[in-house]
PDB file of C-alpha atoms and ligand atoms in Angstrom:
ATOM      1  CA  UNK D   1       0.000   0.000   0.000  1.00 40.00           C
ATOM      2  CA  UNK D   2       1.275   3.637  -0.525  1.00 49.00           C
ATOM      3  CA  UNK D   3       2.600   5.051   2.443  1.00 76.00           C
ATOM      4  CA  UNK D   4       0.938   8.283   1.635  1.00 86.00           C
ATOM      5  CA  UNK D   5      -2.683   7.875   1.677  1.00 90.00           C
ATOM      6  CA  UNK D   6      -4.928   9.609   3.615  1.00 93.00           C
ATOM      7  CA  UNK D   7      -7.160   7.789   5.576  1.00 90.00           C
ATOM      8  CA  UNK D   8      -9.943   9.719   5.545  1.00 91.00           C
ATOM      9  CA  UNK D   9     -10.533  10.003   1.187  1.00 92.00           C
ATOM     10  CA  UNK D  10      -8.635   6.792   0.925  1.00 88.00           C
ATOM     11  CA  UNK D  11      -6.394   8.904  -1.840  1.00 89.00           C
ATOM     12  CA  UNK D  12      -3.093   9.941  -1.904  1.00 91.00           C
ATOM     13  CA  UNK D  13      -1.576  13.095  -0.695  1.00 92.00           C
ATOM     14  CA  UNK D  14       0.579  13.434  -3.934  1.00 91.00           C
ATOM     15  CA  UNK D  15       2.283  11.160  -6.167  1.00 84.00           C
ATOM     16  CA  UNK D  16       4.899   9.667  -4.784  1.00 75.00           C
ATOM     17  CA  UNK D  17       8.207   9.464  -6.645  1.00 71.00           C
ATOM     18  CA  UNK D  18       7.444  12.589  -8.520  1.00 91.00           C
ATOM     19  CA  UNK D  19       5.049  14.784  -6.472  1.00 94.00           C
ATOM     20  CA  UNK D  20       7.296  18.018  -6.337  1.00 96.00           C
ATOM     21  CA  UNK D  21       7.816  17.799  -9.994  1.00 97.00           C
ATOM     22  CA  UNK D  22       4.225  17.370 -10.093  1.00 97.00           C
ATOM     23  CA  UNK D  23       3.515  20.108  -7.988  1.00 98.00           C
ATOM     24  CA  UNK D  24       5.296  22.722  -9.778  1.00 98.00           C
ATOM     25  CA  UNK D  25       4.148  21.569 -12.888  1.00 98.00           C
ATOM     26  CA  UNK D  26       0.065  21.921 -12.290  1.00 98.00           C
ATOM     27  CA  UNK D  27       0.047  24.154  -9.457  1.00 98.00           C
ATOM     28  CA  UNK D  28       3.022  27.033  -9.779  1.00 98.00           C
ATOM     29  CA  UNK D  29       2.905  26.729 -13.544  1.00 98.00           C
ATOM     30  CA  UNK D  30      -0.525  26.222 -14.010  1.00 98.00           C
ATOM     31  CA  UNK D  31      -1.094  29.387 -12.794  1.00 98.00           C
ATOM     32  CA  UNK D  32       1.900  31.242 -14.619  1.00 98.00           C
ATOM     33  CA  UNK D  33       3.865  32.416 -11.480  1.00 98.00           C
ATOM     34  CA  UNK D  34       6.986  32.125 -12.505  1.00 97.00           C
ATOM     35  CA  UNK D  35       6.259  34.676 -15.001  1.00 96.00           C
ATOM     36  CA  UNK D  36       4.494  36.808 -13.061  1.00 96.00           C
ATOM     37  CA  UNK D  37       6.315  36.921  -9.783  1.00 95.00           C
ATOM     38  CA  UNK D  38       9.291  38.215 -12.122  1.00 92.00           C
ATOM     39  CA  UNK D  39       6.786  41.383 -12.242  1.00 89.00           C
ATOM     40  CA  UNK D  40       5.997  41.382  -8.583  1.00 90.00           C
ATOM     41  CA  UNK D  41       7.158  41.647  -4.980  1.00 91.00           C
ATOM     42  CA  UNK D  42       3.979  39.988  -3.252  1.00 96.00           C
ATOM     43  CA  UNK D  43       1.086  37.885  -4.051  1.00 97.00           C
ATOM     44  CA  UNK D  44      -1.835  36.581  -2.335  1.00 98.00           C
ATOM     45  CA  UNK D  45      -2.096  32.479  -3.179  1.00 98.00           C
ATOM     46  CA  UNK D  46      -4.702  29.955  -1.648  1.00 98.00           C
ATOM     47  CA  UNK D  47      -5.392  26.430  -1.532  1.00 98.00           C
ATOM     48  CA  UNK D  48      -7.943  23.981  -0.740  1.00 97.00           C
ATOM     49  CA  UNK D  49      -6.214  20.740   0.941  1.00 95.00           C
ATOM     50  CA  UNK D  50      -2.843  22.365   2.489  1.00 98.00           C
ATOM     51  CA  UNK D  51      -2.051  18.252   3.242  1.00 97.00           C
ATOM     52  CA  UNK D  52       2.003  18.602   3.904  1.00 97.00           C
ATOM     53  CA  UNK D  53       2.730  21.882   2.534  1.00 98.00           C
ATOM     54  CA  UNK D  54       4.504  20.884  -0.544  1.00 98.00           C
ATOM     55  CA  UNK D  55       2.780  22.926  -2.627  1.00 98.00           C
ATOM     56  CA  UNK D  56       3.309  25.582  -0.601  1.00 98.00           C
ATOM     57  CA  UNK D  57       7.062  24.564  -0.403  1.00 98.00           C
ATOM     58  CA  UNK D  58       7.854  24.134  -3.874  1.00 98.00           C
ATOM     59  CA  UNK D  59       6.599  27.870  -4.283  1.00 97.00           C
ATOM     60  CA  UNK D  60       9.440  28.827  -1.648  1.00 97.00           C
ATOM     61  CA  UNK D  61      11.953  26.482  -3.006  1.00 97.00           C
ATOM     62  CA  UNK D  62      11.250  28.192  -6.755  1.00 97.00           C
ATOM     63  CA  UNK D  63      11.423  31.653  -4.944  1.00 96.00           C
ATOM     64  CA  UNK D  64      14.450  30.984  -3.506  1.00 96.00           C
ATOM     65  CA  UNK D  65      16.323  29.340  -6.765  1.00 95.00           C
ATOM     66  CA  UNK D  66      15.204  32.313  -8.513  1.00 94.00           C
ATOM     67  CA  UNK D  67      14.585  35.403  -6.913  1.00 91.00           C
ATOM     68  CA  UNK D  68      17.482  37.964  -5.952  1.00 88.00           C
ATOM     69  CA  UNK D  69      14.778  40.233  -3.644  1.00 91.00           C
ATOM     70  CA  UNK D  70      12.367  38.367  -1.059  1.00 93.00           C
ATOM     71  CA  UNK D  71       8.771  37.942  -2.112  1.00 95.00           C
ATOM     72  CA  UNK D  72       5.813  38.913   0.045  1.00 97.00           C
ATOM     73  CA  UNK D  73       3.425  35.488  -0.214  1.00 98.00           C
ATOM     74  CA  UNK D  74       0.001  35.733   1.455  1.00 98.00           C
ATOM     75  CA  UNK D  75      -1.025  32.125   1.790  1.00 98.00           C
ATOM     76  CA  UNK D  76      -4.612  31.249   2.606  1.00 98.00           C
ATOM     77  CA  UNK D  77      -5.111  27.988   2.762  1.00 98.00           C
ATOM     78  CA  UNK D  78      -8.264  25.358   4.453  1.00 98.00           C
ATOM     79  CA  UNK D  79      -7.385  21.722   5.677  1.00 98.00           C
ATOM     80  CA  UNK D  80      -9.959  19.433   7.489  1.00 98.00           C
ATOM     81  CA  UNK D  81      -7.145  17.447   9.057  1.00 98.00           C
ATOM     82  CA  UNK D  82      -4.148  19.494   9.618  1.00 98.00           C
ATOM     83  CA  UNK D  83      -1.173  16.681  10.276  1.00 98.00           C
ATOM     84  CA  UNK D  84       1.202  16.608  13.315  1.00 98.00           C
ATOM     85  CA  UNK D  85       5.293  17.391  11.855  1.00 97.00           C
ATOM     86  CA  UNK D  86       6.102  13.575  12.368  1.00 96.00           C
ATOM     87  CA  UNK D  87       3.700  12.724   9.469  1.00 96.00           C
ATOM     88  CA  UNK D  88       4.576  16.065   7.364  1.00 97.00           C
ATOM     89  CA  UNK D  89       7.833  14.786   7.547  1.00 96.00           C
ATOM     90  CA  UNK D  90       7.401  10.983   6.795  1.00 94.00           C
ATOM     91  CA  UNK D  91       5.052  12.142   3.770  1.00 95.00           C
ATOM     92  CA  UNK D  92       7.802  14.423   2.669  1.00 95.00           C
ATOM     93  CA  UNK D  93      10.884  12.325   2.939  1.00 93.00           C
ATOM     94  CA  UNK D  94      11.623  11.500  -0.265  1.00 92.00           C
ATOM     95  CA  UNK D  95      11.935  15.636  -1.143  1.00 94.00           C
ATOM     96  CA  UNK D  96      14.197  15.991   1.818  1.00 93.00           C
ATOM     97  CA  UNK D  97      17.044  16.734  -0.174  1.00 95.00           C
ATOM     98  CA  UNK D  98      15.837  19.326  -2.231  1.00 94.00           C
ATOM     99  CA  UNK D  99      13.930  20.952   0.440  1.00 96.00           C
ATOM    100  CA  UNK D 100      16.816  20.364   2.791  1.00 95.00           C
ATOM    101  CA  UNK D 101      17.152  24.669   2.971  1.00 94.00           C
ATOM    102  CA  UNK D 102      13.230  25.110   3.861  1.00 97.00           C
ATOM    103  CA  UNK D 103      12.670  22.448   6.255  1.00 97.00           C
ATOM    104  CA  UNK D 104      14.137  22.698   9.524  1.00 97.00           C
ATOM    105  CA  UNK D 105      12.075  26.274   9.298  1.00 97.00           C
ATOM    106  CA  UNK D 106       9.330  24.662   8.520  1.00 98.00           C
ATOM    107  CA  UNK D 107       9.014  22.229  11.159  1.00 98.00           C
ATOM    108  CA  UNK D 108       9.890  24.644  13.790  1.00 98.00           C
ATOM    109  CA  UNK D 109       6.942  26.991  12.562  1.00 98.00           C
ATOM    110  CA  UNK D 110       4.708  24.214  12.112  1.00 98.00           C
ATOM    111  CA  UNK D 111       5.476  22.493  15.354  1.00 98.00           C
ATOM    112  CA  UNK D 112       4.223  25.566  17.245  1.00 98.00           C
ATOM    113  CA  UNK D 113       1.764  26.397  14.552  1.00 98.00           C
ATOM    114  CA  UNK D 114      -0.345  23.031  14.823  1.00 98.00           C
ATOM    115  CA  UNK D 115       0.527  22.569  18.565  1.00 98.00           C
ATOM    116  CA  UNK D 116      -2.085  26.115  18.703  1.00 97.00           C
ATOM    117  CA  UNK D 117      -4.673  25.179  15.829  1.00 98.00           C
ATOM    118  CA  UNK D 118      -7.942  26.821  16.444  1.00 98.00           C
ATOM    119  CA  UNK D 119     -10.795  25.596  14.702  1.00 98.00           C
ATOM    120  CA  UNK D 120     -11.889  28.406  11.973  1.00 98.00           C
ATOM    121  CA  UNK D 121      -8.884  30.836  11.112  1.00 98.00           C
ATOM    122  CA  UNK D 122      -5.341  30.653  12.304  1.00 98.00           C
ATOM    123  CA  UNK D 123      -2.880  33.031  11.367  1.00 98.00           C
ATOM    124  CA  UNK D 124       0.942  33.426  11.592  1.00 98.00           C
ATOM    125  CA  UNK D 125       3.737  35.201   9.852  1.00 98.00           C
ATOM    126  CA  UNK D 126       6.585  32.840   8.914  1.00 98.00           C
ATOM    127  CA  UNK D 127      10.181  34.053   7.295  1.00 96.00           C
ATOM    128  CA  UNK D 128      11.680  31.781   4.613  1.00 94.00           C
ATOM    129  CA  UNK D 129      14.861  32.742   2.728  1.00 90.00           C
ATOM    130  CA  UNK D 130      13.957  35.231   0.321  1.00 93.00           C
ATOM    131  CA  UNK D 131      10.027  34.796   1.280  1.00 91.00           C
ATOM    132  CA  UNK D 132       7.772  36.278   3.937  1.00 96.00           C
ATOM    133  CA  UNK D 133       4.999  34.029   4.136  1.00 98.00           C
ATOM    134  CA  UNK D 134       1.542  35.553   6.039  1.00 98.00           C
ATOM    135  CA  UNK D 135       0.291  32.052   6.750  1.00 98.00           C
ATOM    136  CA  UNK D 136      -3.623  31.804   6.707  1.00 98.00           C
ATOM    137  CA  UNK D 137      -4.683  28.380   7.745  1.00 98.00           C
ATOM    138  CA  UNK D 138      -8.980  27.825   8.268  1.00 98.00           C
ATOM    139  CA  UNK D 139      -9.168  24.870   9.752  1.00 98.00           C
ATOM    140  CA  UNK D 140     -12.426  22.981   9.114  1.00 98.00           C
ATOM    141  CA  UNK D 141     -14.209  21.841   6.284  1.00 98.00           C
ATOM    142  CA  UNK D 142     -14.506  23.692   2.781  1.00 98.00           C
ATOM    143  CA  UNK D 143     -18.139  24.402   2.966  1.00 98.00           C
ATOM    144  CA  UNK D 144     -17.933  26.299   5.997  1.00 98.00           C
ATOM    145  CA  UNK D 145     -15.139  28.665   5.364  1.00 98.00           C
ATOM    146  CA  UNK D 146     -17.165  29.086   1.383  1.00 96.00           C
ATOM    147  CA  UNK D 147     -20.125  30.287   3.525  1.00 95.00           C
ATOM    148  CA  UNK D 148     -17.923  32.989   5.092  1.00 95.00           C
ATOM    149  CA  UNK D 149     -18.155  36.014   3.438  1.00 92.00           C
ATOM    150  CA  UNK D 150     -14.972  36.703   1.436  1.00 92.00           C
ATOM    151  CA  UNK D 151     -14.141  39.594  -0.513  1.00 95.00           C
ATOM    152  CA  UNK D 152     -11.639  39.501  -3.610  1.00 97.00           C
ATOM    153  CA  UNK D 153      -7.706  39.263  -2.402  1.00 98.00           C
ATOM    154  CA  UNK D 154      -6.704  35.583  -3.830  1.00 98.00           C
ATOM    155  CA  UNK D 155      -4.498  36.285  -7.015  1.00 98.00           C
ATOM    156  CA  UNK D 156      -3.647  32.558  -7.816  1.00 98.00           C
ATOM    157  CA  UNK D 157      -5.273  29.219  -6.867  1.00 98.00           C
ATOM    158  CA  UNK D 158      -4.065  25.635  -6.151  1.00 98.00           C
ATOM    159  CA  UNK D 159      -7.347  23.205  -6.534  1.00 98.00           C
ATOM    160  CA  UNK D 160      -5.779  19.830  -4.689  1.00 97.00           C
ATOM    161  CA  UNK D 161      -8.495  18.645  -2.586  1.00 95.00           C
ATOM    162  CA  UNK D 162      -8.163  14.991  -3.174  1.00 93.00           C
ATOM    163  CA  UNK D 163      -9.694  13.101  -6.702  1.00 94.00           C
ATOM    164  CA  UNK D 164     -13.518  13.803  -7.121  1.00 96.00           C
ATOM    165  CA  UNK D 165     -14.097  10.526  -7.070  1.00 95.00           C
ATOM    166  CA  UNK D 166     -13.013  10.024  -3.569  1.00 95.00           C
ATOM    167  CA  UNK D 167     -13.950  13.246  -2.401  1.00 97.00           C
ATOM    168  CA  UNK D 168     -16.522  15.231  -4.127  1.00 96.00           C
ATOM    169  CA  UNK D 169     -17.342  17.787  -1.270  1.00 97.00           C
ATOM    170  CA  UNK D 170     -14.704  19.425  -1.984  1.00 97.00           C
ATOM    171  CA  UNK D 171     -15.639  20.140  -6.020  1.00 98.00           C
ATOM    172  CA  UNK D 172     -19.238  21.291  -4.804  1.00 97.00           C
ATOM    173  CA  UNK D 173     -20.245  24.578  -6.285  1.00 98.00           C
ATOM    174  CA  UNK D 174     -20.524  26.257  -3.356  1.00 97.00           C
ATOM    175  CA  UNK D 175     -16.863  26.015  -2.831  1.00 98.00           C
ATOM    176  CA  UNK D 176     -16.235  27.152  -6.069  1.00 98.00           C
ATOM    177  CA  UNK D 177     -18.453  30.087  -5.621  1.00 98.00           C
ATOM    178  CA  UNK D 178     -17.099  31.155  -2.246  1.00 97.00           C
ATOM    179  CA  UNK D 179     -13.326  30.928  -4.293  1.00 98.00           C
ATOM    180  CA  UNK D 180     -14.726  32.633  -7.183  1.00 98.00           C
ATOM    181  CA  UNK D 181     -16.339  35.276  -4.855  1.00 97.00           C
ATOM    182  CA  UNK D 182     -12.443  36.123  -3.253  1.00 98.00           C
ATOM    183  CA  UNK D 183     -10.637  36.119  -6.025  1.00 98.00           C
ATOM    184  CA  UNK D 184      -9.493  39.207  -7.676  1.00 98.00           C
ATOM    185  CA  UNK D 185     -10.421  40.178 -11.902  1.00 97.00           C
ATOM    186  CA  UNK D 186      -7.657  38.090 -13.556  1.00 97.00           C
ATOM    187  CA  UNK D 187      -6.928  35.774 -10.826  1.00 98.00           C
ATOM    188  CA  UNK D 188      -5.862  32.068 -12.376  1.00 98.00           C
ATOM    189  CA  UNK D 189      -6.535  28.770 -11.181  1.00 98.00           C
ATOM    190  CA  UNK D 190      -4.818  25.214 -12.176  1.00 98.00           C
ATOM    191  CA  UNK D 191      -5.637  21.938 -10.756  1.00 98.00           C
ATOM    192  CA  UNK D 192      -4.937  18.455 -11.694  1.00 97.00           C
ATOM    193  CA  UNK D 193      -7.946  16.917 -12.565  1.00 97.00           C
ATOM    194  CA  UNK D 194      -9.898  17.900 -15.731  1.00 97.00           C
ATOM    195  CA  UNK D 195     -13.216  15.434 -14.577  1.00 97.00           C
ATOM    196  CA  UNK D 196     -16.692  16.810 -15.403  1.00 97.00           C
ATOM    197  CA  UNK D 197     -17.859  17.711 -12.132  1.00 96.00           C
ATOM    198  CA  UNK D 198     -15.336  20.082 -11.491  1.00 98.00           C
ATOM    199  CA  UNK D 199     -14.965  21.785 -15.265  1.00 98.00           C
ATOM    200  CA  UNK D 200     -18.601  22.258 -14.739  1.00 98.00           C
ATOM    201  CA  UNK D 201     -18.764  23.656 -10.995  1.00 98.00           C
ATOM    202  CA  UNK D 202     -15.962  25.954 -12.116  1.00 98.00           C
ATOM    203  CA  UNK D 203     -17.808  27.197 -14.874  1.00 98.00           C
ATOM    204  CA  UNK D 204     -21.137  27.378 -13.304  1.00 98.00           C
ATOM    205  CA  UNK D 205     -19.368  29.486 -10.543  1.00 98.00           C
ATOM    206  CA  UNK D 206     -17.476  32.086 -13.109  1.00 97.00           C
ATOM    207  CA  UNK D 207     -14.123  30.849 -14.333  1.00 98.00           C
ATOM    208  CA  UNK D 208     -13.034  30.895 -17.640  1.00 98.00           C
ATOM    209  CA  UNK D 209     -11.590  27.341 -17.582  1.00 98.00           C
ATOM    210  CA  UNK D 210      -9.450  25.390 -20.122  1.00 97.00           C
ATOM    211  CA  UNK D 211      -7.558  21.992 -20.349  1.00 96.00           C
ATOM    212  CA  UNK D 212      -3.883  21.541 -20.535  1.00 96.00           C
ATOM    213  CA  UNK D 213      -1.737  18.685 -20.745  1.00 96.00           C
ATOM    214  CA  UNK D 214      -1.784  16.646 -17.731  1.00 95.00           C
ATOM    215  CA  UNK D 215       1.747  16.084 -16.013  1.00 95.00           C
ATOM    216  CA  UNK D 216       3.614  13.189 -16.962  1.00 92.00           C
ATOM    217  CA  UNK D 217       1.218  10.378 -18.838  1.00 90.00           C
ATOM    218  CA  UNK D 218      -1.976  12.417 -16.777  1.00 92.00           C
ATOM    219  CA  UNK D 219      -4.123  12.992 -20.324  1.00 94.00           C
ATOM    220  CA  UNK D 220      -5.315  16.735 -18.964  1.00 97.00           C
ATOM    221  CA  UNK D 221      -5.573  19.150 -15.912  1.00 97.00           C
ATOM    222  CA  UNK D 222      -7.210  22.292 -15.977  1.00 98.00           C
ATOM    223  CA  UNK D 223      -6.141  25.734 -15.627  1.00 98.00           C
ATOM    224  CA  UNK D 224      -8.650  28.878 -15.284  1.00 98.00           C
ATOM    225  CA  UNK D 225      -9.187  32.240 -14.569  1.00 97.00           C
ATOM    226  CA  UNK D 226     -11.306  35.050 -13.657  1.00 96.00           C
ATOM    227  CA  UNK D 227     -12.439  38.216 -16.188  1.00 91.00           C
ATOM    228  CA  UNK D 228     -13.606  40.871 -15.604  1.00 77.00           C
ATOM    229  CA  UNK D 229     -16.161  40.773 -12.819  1.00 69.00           C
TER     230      UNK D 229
HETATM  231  C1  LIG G   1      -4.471  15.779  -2.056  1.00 59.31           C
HETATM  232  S1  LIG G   1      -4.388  16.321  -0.398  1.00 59.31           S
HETATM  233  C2  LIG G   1      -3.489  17.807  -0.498  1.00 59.31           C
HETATM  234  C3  LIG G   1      -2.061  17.651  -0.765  1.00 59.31           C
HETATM  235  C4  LIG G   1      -1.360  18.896  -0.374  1.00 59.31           C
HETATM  236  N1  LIG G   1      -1.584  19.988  -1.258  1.00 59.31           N
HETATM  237  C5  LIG G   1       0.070  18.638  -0.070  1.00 59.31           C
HETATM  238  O1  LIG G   1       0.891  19.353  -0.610  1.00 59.31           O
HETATM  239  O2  LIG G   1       0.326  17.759   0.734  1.00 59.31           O
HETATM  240  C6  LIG G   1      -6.017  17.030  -0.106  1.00 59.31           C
HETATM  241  C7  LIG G   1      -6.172  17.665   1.228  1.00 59.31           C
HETATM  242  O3  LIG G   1      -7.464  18.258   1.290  1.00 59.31           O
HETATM  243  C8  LIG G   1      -7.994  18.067   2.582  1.00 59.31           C
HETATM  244  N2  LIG G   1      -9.460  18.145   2.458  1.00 59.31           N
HETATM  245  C9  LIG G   1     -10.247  17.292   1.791  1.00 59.31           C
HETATM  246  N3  LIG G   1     -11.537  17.666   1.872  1.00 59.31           N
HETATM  247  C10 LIG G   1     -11.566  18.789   2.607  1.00 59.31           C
HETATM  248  C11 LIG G   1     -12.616  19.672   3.026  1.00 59.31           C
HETATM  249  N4  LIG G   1     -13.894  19.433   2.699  1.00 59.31           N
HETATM  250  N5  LIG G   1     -12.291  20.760   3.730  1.00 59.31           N
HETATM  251  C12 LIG G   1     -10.994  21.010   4.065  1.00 59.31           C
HETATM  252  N6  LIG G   1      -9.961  20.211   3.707  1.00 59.31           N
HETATM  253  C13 LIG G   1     -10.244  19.121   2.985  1.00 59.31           C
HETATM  254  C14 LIG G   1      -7.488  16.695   2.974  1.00 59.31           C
HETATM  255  O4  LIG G   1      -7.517  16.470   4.352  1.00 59.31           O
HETATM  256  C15 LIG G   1      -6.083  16.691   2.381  1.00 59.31           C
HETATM  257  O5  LIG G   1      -5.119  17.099   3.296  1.00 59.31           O
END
């Protein structure tokens, strides 16, 4: 059996040999940040699933391998089952190397972070080299933080909320309204899975969604983005 499943979708966190390739391929390019952090000094990201933080730590590690100036990251994130460090860092072992810079940071903010989890909204300001990170964690489930009101701040989204077959909550439109509803004109999106339910939620909620090539032999993900509102 994998060794990184989560027991409660019965899906894996991320693929396993290749999940920060993976990452940076549907979630940081997806949404075109290299290119655009070149332009800017900050930018406000979120997520639905935080899991481990890789995402979130192959942003860093691509700010850090590229960026002269450090990057202002707002990162707003929801997670039904925030994970003590010990597991963060068993799911994460095989990127230890290449995260070797970011990690020791990372555990000690995490270590204090989860040992204070609230439910609803938890909040912290973390320093990485060459990124400040404003760390914005709601802890609970997806439809109660998309029934918050929200204004429009989120500038780039990572859609990794398990598959929708083992976990369609998280694809329900309301979620993809409440999203839509805080994200600024010409925000992106870019998830991994191009299944109907989700190209149709997204839609039905106002993004202008298309398909891209899937990473690796994946046929398609999607990418997407708000007009003009
Ligand atoms: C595929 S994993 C995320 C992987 C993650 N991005 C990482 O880097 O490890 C999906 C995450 O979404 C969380 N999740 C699933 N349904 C949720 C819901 N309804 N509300 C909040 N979090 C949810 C799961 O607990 C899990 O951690």
């Amino acid at each position: 059996m994998a060794h990184n499943k989560n027991p409660h979708y019965d899906d894996l966190y991320f693929s396993e040999n290749d999940g920060m390739e993976e990452s940076f391929y549907v979630f940081i390019q997806g949404n075109h940040l290299p290119e655009r952090l070149q332009e800017k000094k900050d930018i406000c990201v979120g997520e639905t699933g935080f899991g481990t933080g890789l995402n979130l730590l192959t942003l860093l590690n691509h700010i850090k391998n590229t960026h002269k100036e450090s990057i202002k990251l707002r990162y707003i994130c929801l997670e039904k089952y925030p994970l003590p460090f010990e597991r963060i860092e068993e799911l994460l072992s095989p990127f230890s190397e290449r995260l070797s810079s970011l990690m020791p940071l990372y555990e000690a903010y995490w270590r204090e972070f989860y040992q204070n989890l609230v439910p609803g909204w938890n909040k912290t300001l973390w320093s990485f080299p060459k990124g400040e990170v404003q760390f914005e964690l709601y802890h609970g489930d997806a439809k109660d933080w998309a029934e918050e009101e929200g204004k429009p701040e989120v500038e780039a989204w990572f859609l990794d909320g398990h598959s929708p077959d083992k976990n369609p909550e998280i694809w329900a439109l309301e979620i993809m309204q409440g999203m839509y509803r805080r994200t600024v004109p010409g925000g992106t999106l870019a998830t991994f899975t191009a299944a109907g339910i989700v190209k149709r939620a997204l839609r039905e909620a106002g993004f202008t969604i298309q398909r891209k090539k899937g990473f690796g032999k994946k046929r398609h993900m999607v990418i997407g983005e708000v007009e003009a509102k």
